[in-house]
Amino acid sequence: MRFLKTALGAMMLGAAATTAALAIAPVTVFGLKAPEEISGFTLNDSVNYEKAKPGDGYGLDYSQPGWKLDVYIYDLKRNAIPPDAKSAIVRAEFERSREDTFMAQPRGLYAQVYLRRNFTIEDAKKETRFQCATFHMTRDGAKPQDGFMCVTSWNNKFIRFRMTMLADTDTEQTARNHMAAWIPVLWGPGQRNEAKKADAQPARAQQQPQRRQIGRAHV
């Protein structure tokens, strides 16, 4: 019995050590401390795109069961990005990112991609914080997916959010709730002052519905 207790104790300590080893270290990108957990999403990894191509910034990989979230922080080598999600520059980046989503089909990632509609997300003061679009995407032999893409500006950078999940009836409201959780992270008390300290230390609303469909691609 004593041997069994000792063995079980060793197994538990080993499991704890493994969990600690797999935990990602804190990530700070351009002055933004990435949440390790937010609205059910867990930070898995960060990627430095800036090193290979200045202007492409960094990526943050989040996930939760059934959902995938990618966050990209970058500036495309622009000297000034307005802190207004409704500005022409941010709108142009939103449209560019939206068009890039359609390219997932000719690249063979999806058999079909179409735009359901564009929309915006506001904060409690009714200030527009995110320009967003929702997509329906299908792969051959797989269940259809819903996708969401949102763009904003912060600390003289663009931030793009991309979420994907299996298609369902209430995914847009869930996506809205997830995006709302980022508002205090980006614009909560003290964030504007912290944003002046640019640092990059990555570790290991409504508009009319729109529909855009691209012809089926052979994957």
Short mmCIF file of C-alpha atoms in Angstrom, two decimals:
data_model
loop_
_atom_site.label_atom_id
_atom_site.label_comp_id
_atom_site.label_asym_id
_atom_site.label_seq_id
_atom_site.Cartn_x
_atom_site.Cartn_y
_atom_site.Cartn_z
CA MET A 1 0.00 0.00 0.00
CA ARG A 2 2.84 2.40 0.88
CA PHE A 3 4.48 1.62 -2.48
CA LEU A 4 1.19 2.32 -4.29
CA LYS A 5 0.79 5.69 -2.58
CA THR A 6 4.38 6.59 -3.42
CA ALA A 7 3.89 5.60 -7.05
CA LEU A 8 0.65 7.57 -7.34
CA GLY A 9 2.32 10.60 -5.77
CA ALA A 10 5.18 10.41 -8.25
CA MET A 11 2.71 10.18 -11.15
CA MET A 12 0.82 13.26 -9.93
CA LEU A 13 4.04 15.24 -9.56
CA GLY A 14 5.12 14.15 -13.02
CA ALA A 15 1.80 15.22 -14.52
CA ALA A 16 2.03 18.61 -12.81
CA ALA A 17 5.55 19.11 -14.12
CA THR A 18 4.42 18.24 -17.65
CA THR A 19 1.52 20.70 -17.44
CA ALA A 20 3.84 23.45 -16.24
CA ALA A 21 6.30 22.70 -19.03
CA LEU A 22 3.56 22.99 -21.66
CA ALA A 23 2.18 26.29 -20.33
CA ILE A 24 3.04 29.21 -22.61
CA ALA A 25 5.05 32.06 -21.09
CA PRO A 26 3.44 35.52 -20.90
CA VAL A 27 3.36 37.27 -24.28
CA THR A 28 3.63 41.04 -24.81
CA VAL A 29 3.37 42.36 -28.36
CA PHE A 30 3.74 46.06 -29.24
CA GLY A 31 2.77 47.00 -25.69
CA LEU A 32 -0.22 44.66 -25.54
CA LYS A 33 -0.10 41.96 -22.89
CA ALA A 34 -1.93 39.05 -24.53
CA PRO A 35 -4.55 37.50 -22.24
CA GLU A 36 -3.65 33.91 -21.40
CA GLU A 37 -7.39 33.18 -21.22
CA ILE A 38 -10.25 35.29 -22.54
CA SER A 39 -13.94 34.47 -22.91
CA GLY A 40 -13.21 30.75 -22.83
CA PHE A 41 -10.28 30.92 -25.28
CA THR A 42 -6.83 29.77 -24.16
CA LEU A 43 -3.59 31.17 -25.59
CA ASN A 44 -1.64 28.33 -27.20
CA ASP A 45 1.24 29.98 -29.01
CA SER A 46 2.60 33.15 -30.62
CA VAL A 47 4.32 33.59 -33.99
CA ASN A 48 6.81 36.27 -35.05
CA TYR A 49 6.08 37.24 -38.67
CA GLU A 50 7.92 40.54 -38.27
CA LYS A 51 11.35 38.92 -38.35
CA ALA A 52 10.91 37.46 -41.83
CA LYS A 53 8.82 40.31 -43.24
CA PRO A 54 8.74 43.66 -41.40
CA GLY A 55 5.22 45.00 -41.25
CA ASP A 56 3.55 41.60 -40.87
CA GLY A 57 3.77 41.77 -37.08
CA TYR A 58 2.86 38.90 -34.77
CA GLY A 59 0.18 36.25 -34.51
CA LEU A 60 -1.52 34.85 -31.42
CA ASP A 61 -3.11 31.39 -31.51
CA TYR A 62 -6.16 30.85 -29.27
CA SER A 63 -8.61 27.98 -29.07
CA GLN A 64 -11.45 26.45 -27.11
CA PRO A 65 -13.44 23.28 -27.85
CA GLY A 66 -15.15 23.74 -31.21
CA TRP A 67 -13.66 27.19 -31.86
CA LYS A 68 -10.40 28.58 -33.28
CA LEU A 69 -9.26 32.18 -32.84
CA ASP A 70 -6.26 33.81 -34.52
CA VAL A 71 -5.23 37.36 -33.63
CA TYR A 72 -2.81 39.30 -35.84
CA ILE A 73 -1.13 42.56 -34.74
CA TYR A 74 0.74 44.40 -37.52
CA ASP A 75 1.20 47.77 -39.25
CA LEU A 76 2.10 46.90 -42.89
CA LYS A 77 4.98 49.38 -42.43
CA ARG A 78 2.56 52.30 -42.20
CA ASN A 79 3.81 55.28 -40.23
CA ALA A 80 0.40 56.28 -38.86
CA ILE A 81 -2.81 54.32 -38.31
CA PRO A 82 -5.78 56.31 -36.95
CA PRO A 83 -7.25 55.12 -33.62
CA ASP A 84 -10.71 55.07 -35.21
CA ALA A 85 -12.28 51.87 -36.51
CA LYS A 86 -14.46 53.96 -38.87
CA SER A 87 -11.54 55.80 -40.47
CA ALA A 88 -10.83 55.33 -44.17
CA ILE A 89 -7.50 53.60 -43.46
CA VAL A 90 -9.01 51.02 -41.10
CA ARG A 91 -11.98 50.48 -43.42
CA ALA A 92 -9.57 49.86 -46.31
CA GLU A 93 -7.67 47.29 -44.24
CA PHE A 94 -10.95 45.63 -43.31
CA GLU A 95 -11.91 45.35 -46.98
CA ARG A 96 -8.46 44.02 -47.88
CA SER A 97 -8.70 41.40 -45.12
CA ARG A 98 -12.20 40.48 -46.24
CA GLU A 99 -11.01 39.91 -49.79
CA ASP A 100 -8.15 37.81 -48.45
CA THR A 101 -10.72 35.56 -46.76
CA PHE A 102 -12.28 34.83 -50.16
CA MET A 103 -8.86 33.70 -51.38
CA ALA A 104 -9.13 30.67 -49.10
CA GLN A 105 -11.21 29.08 -51.86
CA PRO A 106 -8.87 29.42 -54.87
CA ARG A 107 -6.02 28.42 -52.55
CA GLY A 108 -7.83 25.14 -51.98
CA LEU A 109 -8.45 25.59 -48.26
CA TYR A 110 -12.24 25.60 -48.79
CA ALA A 111 -14.47 24.38 -51.59
CA GLN A 112 -16.82 27.35 -51.18
CA VAL A 113 -16.71 30.69 -49.35
CA TYR A 114 -19.43 33.32 -49.32
CA LEU A 115 -20.03 36.50 -47.37
CA ARG A 116 -23.15 36.54 -45.24
CA ARG A 117 -22.92 40.18 -44.20
CA ASN A 118 -20.86 42.97 -42.71
CA PHE A 119 -21.51 44.42 -39.27
CA THR A 120 -19.88 46.52 -36.57
CA ILE A 121 -19.36 46.04 -32.84
CA GLU A 122 -19.68 49.01 -30.49
CA ASP A 123 -18.61 49.53 -26.90
CA ALA A 124 -20.86 50.64 -24.03
CA LYS A 125 -20.54 54.27 -25.19
CA LYS A 126 -21.74 53.31 -28.69
CA GLU A 127 -18.30 53.93 -30.19
CA THR A 128 -17.51 51.61 -33.09
CA ARG A 129 -14.62 49.37 -32.08
CA PHE A 130 -14.59 46.61 -34.73
CA GLN A 131 -15.44 46.31 -38.41
CA CYS A 132 -16.59 42.71 -38.92
CA ALA A 133 -17.80 40.25 -41.52
CA THR A 134 -19.33 36.81 -41.24
CA PHE A 135 -18.78 34.02 -43.78
CA HIS A 136 -20.13 30.59 -44.57
CA MET A 137 -17.45 28.10 -45.62
CA THR A 138 -17.56 24.50 -46.77
CA ARG A 139 -14.98 21.80 -47.41
CA ASP A 140 -15.53 18.68 -49.48
CA GLY A 141 -16.61 15.84 -47.20
CA ALA A 142 -16.68 18.02 -44.07
CA LYS A 143 -19.36 19.82 -42.09
CA PRO A 144 -19.87 23.48 -43.04
CA GLN A 145 -18.22 26.16 -40.94
CA ASP A 146 -19.04 29.72 -39.91
CA GLY A 147 -16.23 32.24 -39.98
CA PHE A 148 -15.88 35.72 -38.51
CA MET A 149 -13.28 38.35 -39.30
CA CYS A 150 -12.95 41.65 -37.39
CA VAL A 151 -10.48 44.49 -37.85
CA THR A 152 -9.65 47.44 -35.60
CA SER A 153 -6.74 49.75 -34.80
CA TRP A 154 -4.83 50.11 -31.53
CA ASN A 155 -1.52 51.68 -30.56
CA ASN A 156 -0.78 52.66 -34.17
CA LYS A 157 -1.29 49.05 -35.29
CA PHE A 158 -3.97 47.04 -37.04
CA ILE A 159 -5.46 44.13 -35.13
CA ARG A 160 -7.30 41.44 -37.06
CA PHE A 161 -9.33 38.69 -35.41
CA ARG A 162 -10.33 35.52 -37.24
CA MET A 163 -12.68 32.96 -35.69
CA THR A 164 -13.92 29.69 -37.16
CA MET A 165 -16.33 27.07 -35.82
CA LEU A 166 -18.87 24.52 -37.06
CA ALA A 167 -21.94 26.18 -38.57
CA ASP A 168 -24.82 26.72 -36.16
CA THR A 169 -27.77 29.06 -35.64
CA ASP A 170 -26.34 31.33 -32.93
CA THR A 171 -22.65 31.60 -33.79
CA GLU A 172 -22.82 35.33 -34.61
CA GLN A 173 -24.08 36.26 -31.15
CA THR A 174 -21.43 34.05 -29.58
CA ALA A 175 -18.76 35.67 -31.75
CA ARG A 176 -20.03 39.12 -30.75
CA ASN A 177 -19.71 38.15 -27.09
CA HIS A 178 -16.16 36.94 -27.66
CA MET A 179 -15.19 40.19 -29.41
CA ALA A 180 -16.80 42.29 -26.67
CA ALA A 181 -14.43 40.62 -24.19
CA TRP A 182 -11.49 42.23 -26.03
CA ILE A 183 -12.81 45.79 -25.58
CA PRO A 184 -11.60 46.23 -21.98
CA VAL A 185 -8.33 44.47 -22.88
CA LEU A 186 -7.60 47.00 -25.62
CA TRP A 187 -9.31 50.14 -24.34
CA GLY A 188 -9.85 49.58 -20.62
CA PRO A 189 -8.42 51.81 -17.86
CA GLY A 190 -4.65 52.20 -18.16
CA GLN A 191 -4.40 50.61 -21.59
CA ARG A 192 -3.83 53.87 -23.48
CA ASN A 193 -0.84 54.78 -21.29
CA GLU A 194 0.62 51.30 -21.57
CA ALA A 195 0.24 51.45 -25.32
CA LYS A 196 2.90 54.17 -25.52
CA LYS A 197 5.52 51.65 -24.45
CA ALA A 198 5.90 49.73 -27.69
CA ASP A 199 7.29 46.33 -26.83
CA ALA A 200 7.46 43.05 -28.68
CA GLN A 201 8.42 40.02 -26.66
CA PRO A 202 6.57 36.98 -28.00
CA ALA A 203 7.27 33.65 -26.42
CA ARG A 204 7.67 29.98 -27.59
CA ALA A 205 -24.35 47.75 -35.43
CA GLN A 206 -25.60 46.46 -38.33
CA GLN A 207 -25.52 46.79 -42.09
CA GLN A 208 -27.70 45.25 -44.73
CA PRO A 209 -27.05 41.55 -45.30
CA GLN A 210 -24.70 40.83 -48.16
CA ARG A 211 -23.98 37.60 -49.91
CA ARG A 212 -21.03 36.93 -52.10
CA GLN A 213 -20.42 33.54 -53.58
CA ILE A 214 -17.50 32.29 -55.58
CA GLY A 215 -17.84 29.33 -57.87
CA ARG A 216 -16.87 25.94 -56.51
CA ALA A 217 -13.18 25.17 -56.55
CA HIS A 218 -11.79 21.68 -56.94
CA VAL A 219 -9.66 20.75 -53.91
#
